[in-house]
Structure formats: C-alpha cells, structure tokens
Coordinates of C-alpha atoms in Angstrom, one line a residue:
Chain V
M1 CA 0.7 3.7 43.7
Q2 CA 3.0 5.1 41.1
N3 CA 2.7 2.0 38.8
L4 CA -1.3 2.2 39.2
L5 CA -1.4 5.6 38.3
T6 CA 0.6 5.1 35.2
F7 CA -1.6 2.4 34.3
L8 CA -4.6 4.2 34.7
Q9 CA -3.1 7.3 32.9
T10 CA -2.4 5.0 30.0
L11 CA -5.7 3.3 30.2
I12 CA -7.2 6.9 29.7
D13 CA -4.8 8.0 26.9
G14 CA -5.5 4.8 25.0
I15 CA -9.3 4.8 25.2
L16 CA -9.7 8.5 24.4
I17 CA -7.3 7.9 21.2
G18 CA -8.8 4.6 20.4
G19 CA -12.3 6.2 20.5
V20 CA -11.2 8.7 17.7
Y21 CA -9.7 5.6 15.7
A22 CA -12.7 3.8 16.0
V23 CA -14.7 6.6 14.1
I24 CA -11.9 6.8 11.3
S25 CA -12.2 3.0 10.9
I26 CA -16.0 2.9 10.9
G27 CA -15.9 4.5 7.5
L28 CA -13.6 2.0 6.0
S29 CA -15.5 -0.9 7.5
L30 CA -18.9 0.4 6.1
V31 CA -17.4 0.8 2.4
F32 CA -16.0 -2.7 2.7
G33 CA -19.2 -4.2 4.2
V34 CA -21.6 -2.6 1.8
M35 CA -19.4 -2.7 -1.4
H36 CA -16.9 -5.5 -0.7
I37 CA -14.0 -3.1 -1.8
V38 CA -10.7 -2.2 0.4
N39 CA -10.4 1.4 -0.2
F40 CA -6.7 1.9 0.1
A41 CA -7.1 5.6 -0.3
H42 CA -9.4 5.9 2.7
A43 CA -6.9 7.5 4.9
E44 CA -6.6 10.1 2.3
F45 CA -10.4 11.5 3.2
L46 CA -8.9 11.6 6.8
M47 CA -6.3 14.1 5.5
I48 CA -8.9 16.1 3.2
G49 CA -11.3 16.4 6.6
M50 CA -8.4 18.0 8.4
F51 CA -7.6 20.4 5.6
I52 CA -11.4 21.4 5.4
A53 CA -11.5 22.0 9.2
W54 CA -8.2 23.9 9.0
F55 CA -9.5 26.4 6.4
A56 CA -12.6 26.6 8.1
W57 CA -10.8 27.7 11.3
A58 CA -8.2 29.6 9.5
F59 CA -10.5 31.9 7.5
A60 CA -13.7 31.8 9.4
G61 CA -12.7 31.1 13.1
I62 CA -14.5 27.9 13.2
D63 CA -13.6 25.6 15.9
P64 CA -12.5 22.4 14.4
M65 CA -15.2 20.7 16.3
F66 CA -17.7 22.2 14.6
G67 CA -15.5 22.5 11.3
A68 CA -16.0 18.8 11.4
F69 CA -19.8 18.9 10.2
I70 CA -18.4 20.9 7.4
A71 CA -15.9 18.4 6.6
L72 CA -18.5 15.7 6.7
G73 CA -20.8 17.3 4.3
V74 CA -18.2 18.3 1.9
T75 CA -16.6 14.7 2.0
F76 CA -19.8 13.1 1.7
V77 CA -20.5 14.8 -1.7
I78 CA -17.1 14.2 -3.1
G79 CA -17.6 10.7 -2.0
M80 CA -20.8 10.2 -3.8
V81 CA -19.5 11.7 -7.0
M82 CA -16.3 9.5 -6.5
Q83 CA -18.3 6.7 -6.0
R84 CA -20.3 7.1 -9.2
T85 CA -17.4 8.0 -11.3
L86 CA -14.4 6.0 -10.2
I87 CA -15.4 3.1 -7.9
K88 CA -18.8 1.9 -9.7
P89 CA -17.2 1.0 -12.6
I90 CA -14.9 -1.6 -11.0
L91 CA -17.3 -3.0 -8.6
N92 CA -17.4 -6.3 -10.7
A93 CA -13.5 -6.1 -11.8
P94 CA -11.0 -8.4 -10.8
Q95 CA -9.6 -7.7 -7.1
V96 CA -6.0 -6.7 -8.7
S97 CA -7.8 -3.8 -10.4
Q98 CA -9.9 -2.6 -7.4
I99 CA -6.9 -2.8 -5.3
F100 CA -4.8 -0.8 -7.9
L101 CA -7.5 1.8 -8.5
T102 CA -7.7 2.5 -4.9
V103 CA -4.0 2.8 -4.8
G104 CA -3.7 5.2 -7.6
L105 CA -6.4 7.1 -5.9
L106 CA -4.1 7.5 -3.1
F107 CA -1.2 8.8 -4.8
A108 CA -3.5 11.2 -6.7
L109 CA -5.1 12.5 -3.4
E110 CA -2.1 12.9 -1.4
N111 CA -0.2 14.6 -4.1
G112 CA -3.0 16.6 -5.4
A113 CA -3.1 18.1 -1.8
L114 CA 0.6 18.4 -1.9
L115 CA 0.4 20.3 -4.9
L116 CA -2.9 22.4 -3.8
F117 CA -1.7 23.1 -0.2
G118 CA 2.3 22.5 -0.2
A119 CA 3.9 20.4 2.1
D120 CA 3.6 22.6 5.0
Y121 CA 2.4 21.5 8.3
R122 CA -0.9 23.3 9.8
S123 CA -2.0 23.3 13.2
V124 CA -4.9 25.1 14.9
S125 CA -5.0 26.9 18.1
T126 CA -7.7 26.6 20.3
S127 CA -8.5 27.5 23.9
Y128 CA -8.6 24.0 25.4
Q129 CA -5.9 22.7 23.6
T130 CA -3.3 22.9 26.7
Q131 CA -5.9 22.4 29.2
A132 CA -6.8 19.1 31.0
L133 CA -9.1 18.0 33.7
T134 CA -7.6 16.7 36.7
L135 CA -9.3 13.5 37.9
F136 CA -6.7 12.6 40.9
S137 CA -4.1 14.4 42.5
S138 CA -1.8 13.5 44.8
D139 CA 2.2 13.2 45.9
A140 CA 2.5 10.2 43.8
G141 CA 1.4 11.7 40.6
R142 CA -1.8 12.9 39.0
L143 CA -4.3 11.5 36.5
L144 CA -5.2 13.9 33.6
V145 CA -7.7 13.9 30.9
P146 CA -6.6 16.4 28.3
L147 CA -9.3 18.4 27.0
D148 CA -8.4 18.3 23.3
K149 CA -8.6 14.4 23.4
L150 CA -11.5 14.4 25.7
Y151 CA -13.7 16.6 23.1
A152 CA -12.4 14.8 20.1
F153 CA -13.7 11.5 21.9
L154 CA -16.9 12.7 22.6
M155 CA -17.4 14.1 19.0
A156 CA -16.3 10.5 18.0
L157 CA -18.9 9.0 20.4
L158 CA -21.5 11.3 18.9
S159 CA -20.7 10.5 15.2
G160 CA -20.5 6.9 15.8
G161 CA -23.9 6.9 17.9
A162 CA -25.4 8.8 15.0
L163 CA -24.3 6.3 12.4
W164 CA -25.6 3.5 14.5
Y165 CA -28.5 5.1 14.8
F166 CA -28.8 5.5 11.0
L167 CA -28.0 2.1 10.3
S168 CA -30.2 0.3 12.6
R169 CA -33.2 2.6 13.0
T170 CA -33.9 4.3 10.0
R171 CA -35.4 3.1 6.5
W172 CA -32.4 4.0 4.5
G173 CA -30.1 2.3 7.1
R174 CA -32.1 -1.0 7.0
A175 CA -31.8 -0.8 3.1
M176 CA -28.3 -0.2 3.3
R177 CA -27.7 -3.2 5.5
A178 CA -30.0 -5.3 3.1
T179 CA -27.9 -4.3 0.0
S180 CA -24.6 -5.2 1.8
Q181 CA -26.3 -8.8 2.9
D182 CA -27.7 -9.5 -0.7
P183 CA -27.6 -6.9 -3.2
M184 CA -29.9 -9.1 -5.6
A185 CA -32.4 -9.7 -3.1
A186 CA -32.3 -6.1 -2.0
R187 CA -32.5 -4.8 -5.7
L188 CA -35.8 -7.3 -6.0
M189 CA -37.4 -5.7 -3.0
G190 CA -37.2 -2.4 -4.4
I191 CA -34.1 -0.9 -3.2
N192 CA -31.9 1.2 -5.5
T193 CA -28.8 -0.5 -4.7
D194 CA -26.8 2.0 -7.0
R195 CA -28.0 4.7 -4.4
M196 CA -27.3 2.7 -1.5
Y197 CA -23.6 2.2 -2.8
M198 CA -23.1 5.8 -3.1
I199 CA -24.6 6.9 0.0
A200 CA -22.5 4.2 1.8
F201 CA -19.3 5.6 0.2
G202 CA -20.1 9.0 0.8
L203 CA -21.1 8.4 4.4
G204 CA -17.9 6.0 4.8
V205 CA -15.5 8.8 3.5
G206 CA -17.7 11.6 5.6
T207 CA -17.2 9.7 8.8
T208 CA -13.5 9.5 8.2
A209 CA -13.0 13.1 7.4
F210 CA -15.4 13.8 10.7
G211 CA -12.7 11.9 12.6
G212 CA -9.8 13.8 11.1
A213 CA -11.4 17.2 11.7
V214 CA -11.7 16.5 15.3
I215 CA -8.2 15.4 16.0
L216 CA -7.0 18.4 14.4
P217 CA -6.3 20.2 17.7
Y218 CA -3.8 17.9 18.5
I219 CA -2.3 16.3 15.2
T220 CA -0.9 18.8 12.6
A221 CA -2.5 18.8 9.1
S222 CA -0.3 17.9 6.2
P223 CA -0.7 16.2 2.8
T224 CA 1.0 13.1 4.0
V225 CA -0.7 12.8 7.2
G226 CA -3.1 10.0 5.9
A227 CA -0.1 7.7 5.7
Q228 CA 0.3 7.5 9.5
F229 CA -3.2 6.6 9.6
V230 CA -3.2 3.8 7.0
V231 CA -1.9 0.6 8.7
L232 CA -3.6 1.7 11.9
M233 CA -7.2 1.9 10.3
F234 CA -6.8 -1.3 8.6
T235 CA -5.5 -2.7 11.9
A236 CA -8.5 -1.6 13.7
V237 CA -11.0 -3.0 11.1
V238 CA -9.4 -6.1 10.9
L239 CA -9.3 -6.5 14.6
G240 CA -13.1 -6.2 14.7
G241 CA -13.6 -8.0 11.5
L242 CA -13.5 -6.4 8.0
G243 CA -17.0 -4.9 7.2
S244 CA -18.5 -4.8 10.8
V245 CA -19.5 -1.4 12.0
A246 CA -19.4 -2.5 15.7
G247 CA -16.4 -4.3 15.2
A248 CA -14.6 -1.3 14.1
V249 CA -15.7 0.5 17.3
V250 CA -14.0 -2.3 19.3
G251 CA -11.2 -2.7 17.1
G252 CA -10.4 1.1 17.1
I253 CA -10.2 1.1 21.0
M254 CA -8.2 -1.9 21.1
V255 CA -5.7 -0.3 18.6
G256 CA -5.7 3.2 20.9
L257 CA -4.9 0.8 23.7
I258 CA -2.3 -1.3 22.3
Q259 CA -0.6 2.0 21.1
S260 CA -0.3 3.5 24.5
F261 CA 0.5 0.3 26.4
S262 CA 2.9 -0.2 24.1
A263 CA 4.7 2.8 24.4
L264 CA 5.3 2.1 28.0
F265 CA 7.8 -0.8 27.2
L266 CA 9.0 0.5 23.6
P267 CA 11.0 3.3 22.3
I268 CA 8.4 5.5 20.6
Q269 CA 9.7 4.8 17.0
L270 CA 8.8 1.1 17.7
M271 CA 5.0 1.8 18.8
N272 CA 3.5 0.8 15.6
L273 CA 5.8 -2.1 15.2
T274 CA 3.6 -4.0 17.9
L275 CA 0.6 -3.2 15.9
F276 CA 1.9 -4.2 12.5
V277 CA 2.9 -7.7 14.2
I278 CA -0.6 -7.8 16.0
F279 CA -2.0 -7.0 12.6
I280 CA -0.4 -9.7 10.8
L281 CA -1.3 -12.4 13.4
V282 CA -5.0 -11.4 13.5
L283 CA -5.2 -11.6 9.8
A284 CA -3.5 -15.0 9.6
L285 CA -5.4 -16.5 12.8
R286 CA -8.6 -14.8 12.7
P287 CA -9.2 -13.1 9.5
E288 CA -12.8 -12.7 10.3
G289 CA -12.0 -10.6 13.2
L290 CA -11.6 -11.2 17.0
V291 CA -15.1 -10.1 18.0
A292 CA -18.1 -9.4 15.6
R293 CA -19.5 -11.7 13.1
R294 CA -22.5 -10.0 11.8
R295 CA -21.9 -7.5 8.9
A296 CA -23.1 -3.9 9.5
Chain Q
M1 CA -0.7 -15.8 -37.6
T2 CA -0.7 -15.3 -34.1
V3 CA 1.5 -13.1 -32.1
Q4 CA 2.7 -15.8 -30.1
R5 CA 4.6 -17.3 -32.9
F6 CA 6.7 -14.1 -33.4
L7 CA 7.3 -14.0 -29.7
P8 CA 11.0 -15.4 -29.5
I9 CA 12.1 -13.3 -32.5
L10 CA 10.4 -10.3 -30.7
A11 CA 12.3 -11.0 -27.7
I12 CA 15.6 -11.5 -29.5
L13 CA 15.3 -8.4 -31.5
A14 CA 14.5 -6.4 -28.4
L15 CA 17.4 -8.0 -26.5
I16 CA 19.6 -6.9 -29.4
V17 CA 18.1 -3.4 -29.3
M18 CA 18.8 -3.2 -25.5
V19 CA 22.3 -4.3 -25.9
L20 CA 23.5 -1.9 -28.5
A21 CA 21.2 1.1 -26.9
P22 CA 23.9 2.5 -24.8
L23 CA 26.4 3.1 -27.7
G24 CA 24.7 6.0 -28.9
L25 CA 24.2 7.7 -25.2
D26 CA 26.8 9.4 -22.9
P27 CA 27.9 6.6 -20.5
R28 CA 27.7 8.8 -17.5
G29 CA 24.4 10.7 -18.8
Y30 CA 21.0 10.9 -17.3
E31 CA 19.2 8.8 -20.0
M32 CA 21.6 5.8 -19.0
R33 CA 20.4 6.4 -15.2
I34 CA 16.9 6.2 -16.5
L35 CA 17.6 3.0 -18.6
C36 CA 19.3 1.4 -15.7
I37 CA 16.2 2.0 -13.5
M38 CA 14.0 0.7 -16.1
L39 CA 15.9 -2.5 -16.4
L40 CA 15.9 -2.7 -12.8
F41 CA 12.2 -2.0 -12.0
A42 CA 11.3 -4.3 -15.0
G43 CA 13.2 -6.9 -13.1
L44 CA 11.2 -6.1 -9.9
G45 CA 8.0 -6.3 -11.8
Q46 CA 8.8 -9.8 -13.1
A47 CA 9.9 -11.0 -9.5
W48 CA 6.5 -9.6 -8.3
N49 CA 4.7 -11.7 -11.4
I50 CA 5.7 -14.6 -9.7
V51 CA 3.5 -14.4 -7.0
G52 CA 1.4 -11.7 -7.8
G53 CA 0.6 -12.4 -11.5
L54 CA 0.7 -16.3 -11.6
A55 CA -1.0 -17.2 -8.4
N56 CA -2.9 -13.8 -7.8
Q57 CA -1.4 -13.2 -4.4
I58 CA -1.4 -9.5 -4.5
S59 CA 1.5 -8.4 -2.3
L60 CA 1.9 -4.8 -1.4
G61 CA 5.0 -5.7 0.9
H62 CA 7.6 -6.8 -1.6
A63 CA 9.6 -3.4 -0.3
A64 CA 10.5 -5.8 2.7
Y65 CA 12.8 -8.1 0.9
F66 CA 14.0 -5.3 -1.6
G67 CA 15.2 -3.4 1.4
I68 CA 16.6 -6.4 3.3
G69 CA 18.7 -7.3 0.2
A70 CA 19.9 -3.5 -0.1
Y71 CA 20.6 -3.2 3.6
T72 CA 22.3 -6.5 4.0
S73 CA 25.0 -6.3 1.3
T74 CA 25.6 -2.5 2.3
I75 CA 25.9 -3.4 6.0
L76 CA 28.3 -6.4 5.2
L77 CA 30.3 -4.2 2.9
N78 CA 30.5 -1.6 5.4
L79 CA 31.6 -3.8 8.4
F80 CA 33.9 -6.6 6.6
T81 CA 34.3 -5.0 3.0
L82 CA 32.4 -8.3 1.7
S83 CA 32.1 -8.2 -1.8
P84 CA 28.2 -7.3 -2.6
W85 CA 27.9 -10.5 -4.7
L86 CA 28.6 -12.6 -1.4
G87 CA 26.7 -10.0 0.5
G88 CA 23.8 -10.3 -1.9
L89 CA 23.8 -13.9 -1.4
F90 CA 23.6 -13.4 2.3
G91 CA 20.7 -10.9 1.5
M92 CA 18.7 -13.3 -0.4
V93 CA 19.0 -15.8 2.3
L94 CA 17.7 -13.5 4.9
A95 CA 14.7 -12.2 2.4
V96 CA 13.8 -16.0 1.7
G97 CA 13.7 -16.4 5.7
F98 CA 11.6 -13.3 6.1
A99 CA 9.3 -14.6 3.4
L100 CA 8.9 -17.9 5.0
L101 CA 8.1 -16.2 8.3
L102 CA 5.7 -14.2 6.6
S103 CA 4.0 -16.7 4.3
I104 CA 3.6 -19.5 6.7
P105 CA 0.7 -17.7 8.5
T106 CA -0.4 -15.6 5.9
V107 CA 0.0 -17.5 2.6
R108 CA -3.3 -19.0 3.0
L109 CA -4.9 -15.4 3.0
K110 CA -6.6 -14.2 -0.4
G111 CA -6.9 -11.1 -2.1
H112 CA -7.7 -8.0 0.0
Y113 CA -6.7 -9.9 3.3
Y114 CA -3.1 -10.9 1.9
A115 CA -2.6 -7.5 0.0
L116 CA -3.2 -6.1 3.8
A117 CA -1.0 -8.5 5.6
T118 CA 2.2 -7.9 3.4
L119 CA 1.6 -4.2 3.5
A120 CA 1.9 -4.3 7.2
A121 CA 5.0 -6.5 6.7
G122 CA 6.5 -4.0 4.6
E123 CA 5.9 -1.2 6.8
A124 CA 6.9 -3.2 10.0
M125 CA 10.5 -3.4 8.0
R126 CA 10.4 0.3 7.5
V127 CA 9.8 0.9 11.3
I128 CA 12.6 -1.3 12.2
A129 CA 15.1 0.1 9.9
N130 CA 14.4 3.6 11.0
S131 CA 14.6 2.9 14.5
W132 CA 17.4 0.3 14.7
A133 CA 19.9 3.1 13.8
D134 CA 23.2 1.4 15.5
V135 CA 23.1 -1.3 12.6
T136 CA 21.2 0.8 9.6
G137 CA 21.9 4.2 10.1
G138 CA 18.3 4.8 10.9
P139 CA 16.4 7.7 9.1
V140 CA 19.8 9.3 8.1
G141 CA 20.2 6.6 5.7
I142 CA 23.4 4.6 4.8
S143 CA 26.0 4.7 2.2
V144 CA 28.0 2.1 0.2
P145 CA 31.6 3.0 0.5
Y146 CA 33.2 4.1 -2.5
M147 CA 36.1 1.9 -3.9
P148 CA 36.8 2.9 -7.3
G149 CA 38.8 0.5 -9.4
E150 CA 37.6 -2.5 -7.7
G151 CA 35.5 -3.5 -10.6
L152 CA 32.9 -6.4 -11.1
W153 CA 33.9 -8.0 -7.8
M154 CA 32.9 -5.1 -5.7
M155 CA 30.2 -3.9 -8.2
Q156 CA 31.5 -0.6 -8.7
F157 CA 32.1 1.2 -11.9
S158 CA 33.3 4.5 -13.0
T159 CA 30.6 4.8 -15.4
V160 CA 27.1 3.5 -15.6
L161 CA 27.6 1.6 -18.7
P162 CA 28.9 -1.7 -16.6
N163 CA 25.7 -1.2 -14.4
Y164 CA 23.5 -1.1 -17.2
Y165 CA 24.9 -4.6 -18.8
L166 CA 24.7 -6.0 -15.2
F167 CA 21.0 -4.9 -14.9
L168 CA 20.3 -6.1 -18.5
A169 CA 21.9 -9.4 -17.5
A170 CA 19.8 -9.8 -14.3
L171 CA 16.8 -8.9 -16.1
V172 CA 17.4 -11.5 -18.7
V173 CA 18.1 -14.2 -16.0
I174 CA 15.1 -12.9 -14.0
C175 CA 12.7 -13.4 -17.2
L176 CA 14.2 -16.8 -18.1
I177 CA 13.2 -17.9 -14.3
F178 CA 9.9 -16.4 -14.7
W179 CA 9.3 -18.2 -18.2
K180 CA 10.9 -21.5 -16.6
I181 CA 8.4 -21.3 -13.8
Q182 CA 5.4 -20.1 -15.9
T183 CA 5.8 -23.0 -18.5
G184 CA 6.7 -25.8 -15.9
A185 CA 4.8 -27.7 -13.4
L186 CA 4.9 -24.8 -10.7
G187 CA 3.2 -22.4 -13.2
Y188 CA 0.2 -24.7 -13.9
R189 CA -0.3 -25.0 -10.1
L190 CA -0.1 -21.3 -9.6
R191 CA -2.3 -20.7 -12.4
A192 CA -4.7 -23.4 -10.9
I193 CA -4.6 -21.4 -7.8
K194 CA -5.6 -18.4 -9.3
Q195 CA -8.6 -19.5 -11.5
N196 CA -10.1 -21.8 -8.3
E197 CA -8.1 -22.6 -5.5
Q198 CA -10.6 -25.3 -3.9
A199 CA -10.8 -27.2 -7.2
A200 CA -6.9 -27.2 -7.2
E201 CA -6.8 -28.7 -4.0
V202 CA -9.2 -31.1 -4.8
I203 CA -7.2 -32.3 -7.7
G204 CA -4.5 -32.9 -5.6
V205 CA -2.2 -29.5 -6.0
D206 CA -0.3 -28.7 -2.7
T207 CA -1.4 -25.1 -2.8
Y208 CA 0.2 -24.2 0.4
R209 CA 3.6 -25.6 -0.8
A210 CA 3.2 -24.1 -4.4
K211 CA 2.5 -20.5 -3.1
L212 CA 5.6 -20.9 -0.3
I213 CA 7.8 -21.8 -3.0
A214 CA 6.7 -19.1 -5.4
A215 CA 6.9 -16.8 -2.4
C216 CA 10.5 -17.5 -1.5
V217 CA 11.9 -17.3 -5.3
S218 CA 10.0 -14.1 -5.7
A219 CA 11.7 -12.9 -2.4
A220 CA 15.2 -14.2 -3.3
I221 CA 14.8 -12.2 -6.8
T222 CA 13.6 -9.2 -5.1
A223 CA 16.6 -9.1 -2.6
F224 CA 19.4 -9.5 -4.9
L225 CA 17.8 -6.7 -7.0
G226 CA 18.0 -4.5 -3.7
T227 CA 21.8 -5.2 -3.5
L228 CA 22.2 -4.2 -6.9
Y229 CA 20.3 -1.1 -6.2
A230 CA 22.4 -0.1 -3.4
Q231 CA 25.6 -0.5 -5.5
F232 CA 23.9 1.6 -8.2
Q233 CA 22.6 4.4 -6.0
F234 CA 25.5 4.3 -3.4
F235 CA 23.3 5.9 -0.7
F236 CA 19.7 5.2 0.4
D237 CA 17.3 5.5 3.4
P238 CA 14.5 3.4 4.9
D239 CA 11.8 5.3 3.3
T240 CA 13.3 4.7 -0.1
V241 CA 14.2 1.0 0.0
F242 CA 11.1 0.1 2.2
G243 CA 8.5 2.3 0.8
I244 CA 5.4 1.6 0.0
A245 CA 5.0 3.9 -3.0
T246 CA 8.6 3.8 -4.0
I247 CA 9.0 0.2 -4.2
S248 CA 6.1 -2.2 -3.2
V249 CA 3.3 -0.7 -5.1
K250 CA 5.6 0.5 -8.0
M251 CA 6.8 -2.9 -8.7
A252 CA 3.4 -4.3 -8.3
L253 CA 2.1 -1.7 -10.5
I254 CA 4.4 -2.2 -13.4
A255 CA 3.3 -5.8 -13.7
I256 CA -0.2 -4.9 -13.5
L257 CA -0.1 -2.0 -15.9
G258 CA 1.9 -4.0 -18.5
G259 CA -0.5 -7.2 -18.0
V260 CA -0.6 -9.2 -15.1
G261 CA 0.8 -12.9 -15.5
R262 CA 2.3 -12.2 -18.5
L263 CA 5.9 -12.5 -19.2
S264 CA 6.0 -9.5 -21.2
G265 CA 4.0 -7.6 -18.7
P266 CA 6.5 -6.1 -16.4
L267 CA 8.7 -5.1 -19.4
V268 CA 6.1 -3.0 -21.0
G269 CA 4.9 -1.5 -17.7
A270 CA 8.6 -0.6 -16.6
A271 CA 9.1 0.8 -20.3
F272 CA 5.9 2.9 -20.0
I273 CA 6.1 4.1 -16.2
I274 CA 9.9 4.9 -15.3
P275 CA 10.1 7.3 -18.3
M276 CA 6.9 8.7 -17.7
E277 CA 8.0 9.1 -14.1
E278 CA 11.3 10.6 -14.9
M279 CA 10.0 12.7 -17.4
A280 CA 7.5 14.2 -15.2
N281 CA 10.0 14.6 -12.5
S282 CA 12.5 16.5 -14.8
Y283 CA 9.7 18.9 -16.1
F284 CA 8.0 19.5 -13.1
G285 CA 10.2 18.4 -10.3
S286 CA 11.2 21.6 -8.9
S287 CA 8.3 23.7 -9.8
A288 CA 5.5 21.7 -8.2
A289 CA 6.2 19.1 -5.9
G290 CA 3.9 16.2 -6.1
L291 CA 2.9 16.8 -9.6
S292 CA 4.5 13.5 -11.1
Q293 CA 3.2 11.4 -8.3
F294 CA -0.2 12.8 -8.9
A295 CA -0.2 12.3 -12.6
Y296 CA 1.2 8.7 -11.7
G297 CA -1.8 7.9 -9.6
A298 CA -4.0 9.7 -12.1
I299 CA -2.9 7.4 -15.1
L300 CA -3.1 4.5 -12.8
V301 CA -6.8 5.2 -12.1
I302 CA -7.3 6.0 -15.9
V303 CA -5.7 2.8 -17.0
I304 CA -7.5 0.6 -15.1
L305 CA -10.9 2.3 -15.5
L306 CA -10.2 1.8 -19.7
N307 CA -9.2 -1.6 -19.0
P308 CA -8.9 -3.6 -15.7
H309 CA -6.6 -6.3 -17.5
G310 CA -3.5 -3.8 -18.0
L311 CA -1.9 -2.0 -20.7
T312 CA -0.9 -4.9 -23.0
A313 CA -4.6 -6.0 -22.8
L314 CA -5.3 -2.5 -24.0
I315 CA -2.8 -2.6 -26.8
G316 CA -4.3 -6.1 -27.8
Q317 CA -7.6 -4.4 -28.0
L318 CA -6.6 -1.6 -30.0
W319 CA -4.5 -3.8 -32.2
N320 CA -7.6 -6.0 -32.9
R321 CA -9.5 -3.3 -33.5
I322 CA -7.1 -1.7 -36.2
L323 CA -6.9 -5.2 -37.7
G324 CA -10.7 -5.7 -37.7
K325 CA -10.6 -8.7 -35.5
G326 CA -13.1 -9.9 -32.9
A327 CA -12.2 -10.6 -29.3
P328 CA -8.7 -10.0 -28.4
H329 CA -6.7 -13.3 -28.2
D330 CA -4.1 -11.7 -25.8
R331 CA -6.6 -11.8 -23.0
A332 CA -7.4 -15.5 -23.0
A333 CA -3.5 -16.0 -22.8
T334 CA -3.4 -15.6 -19.1

C-alpha cells in the first residue's frame, strides 16, 4: 500500500511537471521544425517570461496565470523583432555560425537580465501556493495534488491545445507547416515564408515564456534560471524528435516522469544525471526521436 | 605575394615577441596572469580546433575533458603527493577513456545533434563533480596543496613567470600537433568529412575512425591543459572547470572567432577575447555584475552577423579591401 501510494504520487508529480516541460519545449521544437535552427538561447525566454509575470504580479497584482498571457504577448513581439534582425541573416549560414550566434544571444540575454534586474531571487505569493487537493487519504499515507502545479499544468494544456489548433486548423498554421516542409514550394504557392519564419519564432519563444510564467508560483525567478532548463528542454525535444510539436509534448511528459522517478532512487543532486545519460543515449540511438516522425 | 609565404617568418617573430614579452612586466603582476590565461585558452581553442575546426564536429562539452584533467591531477596530488606531470598523464588517460565512451555512440551525429550530445556530456560531468563530494570536494571546490620550492617537478613556482613559459611551451607543442594533423593524412580525412562525409566514405575514408582519433587527441590535450590550469589557479570548483560558458563555449568561441579550422584561428581568437574579457571585468567587474559577459555575448553576435567565417576572415576581408583586391584568398584556405 505504502509503495503503491508512493508510486502513484510520483506518477502524479511527474505528469504535472512534465506537462509544463512539454509547453516550454514545444516552442523550441517549433523553431527548429520551421527554421531548422537550434536556438540555444531558447531557455532565456523562459526566464524573460518569468520576469514579465513577476513584474505584472509585483506592480499590478496580476496573478502569474494571467500574467502568462502578457508574457506571451511581449515575448512574441520581441521574438519577431529578434528573428528579423538576428536570426534571418544566418538562416543559410554554416551551422557553426548558427550555433554560436544563439549561444552569444544566450549570454547577452542572461547577463542583460542580470544587469537590469540584479542577481536577486524573486518569487510570488499566491493564495493557492501552499494548498493541495487530497485525492486519497488513509493511514498509510495520502495522495496529493499541489494546486500550483495543477494550475500550471492546466495552463500548459490550454496553451498546448491552442497551439495545436493554430497549427492544424487555421490557414496560417497550415502555411507555417507548409513552410517547414518545403520553403521553396511554399513560396511558389504564395506563402510569405519570411513572415512565417517571424511568426514561428515569435510563437516559439512566446509559448516558452508562457510556460515560464505559469511555473512562477513554485519556481523562483532569477537571471540564471534558464540554465536549469536548457538540457531539460533539449532532452524533451530530442526524446520526441526534433521539430515535432506533438513529440515535444510526449517528450516533456517523459522528462517529467524520468525526473520524478529517478528522485526516488537517486540523491536529489543526481536527478539530472539520469536525464543527461538518457539524452545522450537517445541522441545516439534514435536521433529522429522515440515517438513521432512527422514534422509539426 | 601570398600571406602564406610569410607565415613561418610571422610565426617565428610572434614567438620571439611572446618569449620576450614578460621582460618588461612585473613577474607577479596582473598583466602576466592575463597573458598566461591567454596562452592557456589559445591552447584550448587549438585543441578544440582539431575536432571542431577540421572535422566540423561542433563540441560544446570539452569542459568535461578539461575538468577531468584538473580534478585527476589535483586529487592525486592531494592523496599521494603525486607530481602533476604524472597526475596530468593519468588525467589524459581518463579523458581519452571518457572521449571514447562518449564518442563511440555519438561520433556519427552531425551538427546540432553532436553539439547537443556533447553539451549534455559536459553538464553530466559537472553534476557528478558537484555531487561526488567525498572525492571532488563537491560544490565547495578543491585546492591544490601549496608546496613552495618544489619547482618544476611539482609545477609550483613563486612567480607567474615560469608558468608563463610552461604555458607558452605547451601552446607551441599543441600548435605543432595541430599543424602536423592538419597537413597530414588525418587532416585531409577530417576535412573530407567536413566537406562531404558521404563522399569521403565512398572514396574509402574510415570516417568513424578518423573522428574517433581526432576526439581522443583533442581530449588528451584539453585534459593536460586542465592540469596546468589547476596548478596555476591553486583552487577551482566544478562550476568553473566543467562550466559551459567558462570553458566549453569559450574554447570553441576562441577557435571560431579567430577563424575555424585554421592554425592561426585560436591564437587570434584568444588574443582578442581574453584581454577584452579581462578589461571588461576590471572596468565594470564590481560596479555592474554581468556586463562583461553581456558584452561578450553581444560581440559574439555582432562578429557572426558581420562575417560568419570569423575574425581572421573579417581581417582578411578588410585587408583585401585596403589593398584593393578581389575575393579574400583567406577564405579559400580552409
């Protein structure tokens, strides 16, 4: 009974956190799927999203769950501008340049935030932060669903669903998928691929910022918070297949589960080690991803 | 008249300048330390250049080898007072072992995928060093026991001057190794891989083996430089020697900004980046945290936007414009 409860609790925690990982990874996958660029600076937009939500909370009293929409909007615009000015010129450059441009962007964004906001840790306080739903209770133990994680998970579901709807059901979404499959053919069909690239990049960093904002109730914001998520995000994306949005969802939930289950056997510091090993093995054995094979 | 013809003369001149440079400087001074770090990072960039430059295998995890080298010699020195020369040798063996372990599954990966796999490998080492506190000292870091008067055998000196010449010698050896590889059969194989891996396979290049050898040589050199670094700094922690920004990316950056795949690349890159970084740190270090790193990232972005082929190509471009020539011949040299 005790073991079963521990198992179920770990499962719940894994899925809840995994859902958020899924949303922050979708953006990365979208950018790669459409532009074939690995954006190493992507996790920094999670940090930016967290800061936007924090400021919205601190100065206007907006709950991070709603602040997330502001974060999405602001980073969407930043992303579009950034794509136009920085990413577009290197779309056809050698891969080395692409990698190092985004790595340079990573340094600039992280330290830019450090300059602007200082190294302080910032957290929000909300009414639901310390509360939890009790699913089951007995002498052997209880099954809990922490409310902050549940809300974050639901918001993640919402944004993931919206993005799925956009990509598969709307005209612009179809145009974007066409661009990712064959930019030349898309252009011949009258699609403005440059605009599609801009929107894809804006949406990509926007969803990641959204994901960053909704986890603010249980993760403190700081300029270096992105670094915690870099490998995690890439693992989720690679598990699901680089460039596949549906894959990123599966990958994100898998990463959440791997993390929460490995915490049962390993000391907390080694939690990410399992992730790294799995990541390298997946890259080596199935670089196309474990699940999906279709592009977004 | 090509630039190539002057290269040996230029190299010898540069070497003479580097040998004589410390004469005018305070042997314990700040400038000497910067020069030492510059030499060290030029060596690191060159080691990276073997894999990243010649074969275009973009590694973002070379800190793993660097840290292995630093930790192995320091731990052995702490436990058995073993000379860092021997400890460094052990470190090199371990680093080659790790390179094989990592490369056998990942060496076939290309571009982004290889970069990601190596990035994770470096991070994995950092996590291990942080959590295996019994051996590594954990996040607190580890110190090299101070043994004054032991001299060269223990790699400890009372001034920075011997360190400088040690680093310079190491850099010269590394450059020679790189030059030997670049102009030898292995270099041709690696460049064939860079240009077109499938075509290289078709004409009979064992691409797997060539990349594996390159990875091992690069790892061994990086590990030894890790030992030198440990003996120079006397103290380090996992986040420094296994860091992405502090080591992995920086060494790659130095090679890339200077001109990837060229012998001169890491030298130019280190001569540019390290003093710039130190200057930014000393000007703004205390007043605004992060400004130097911010400038660092911004300059990286700008240089790549100006010319994706690196600083030397950029200089070549300017040079040609001044001389009124056509296409830069520099670029074709890679």
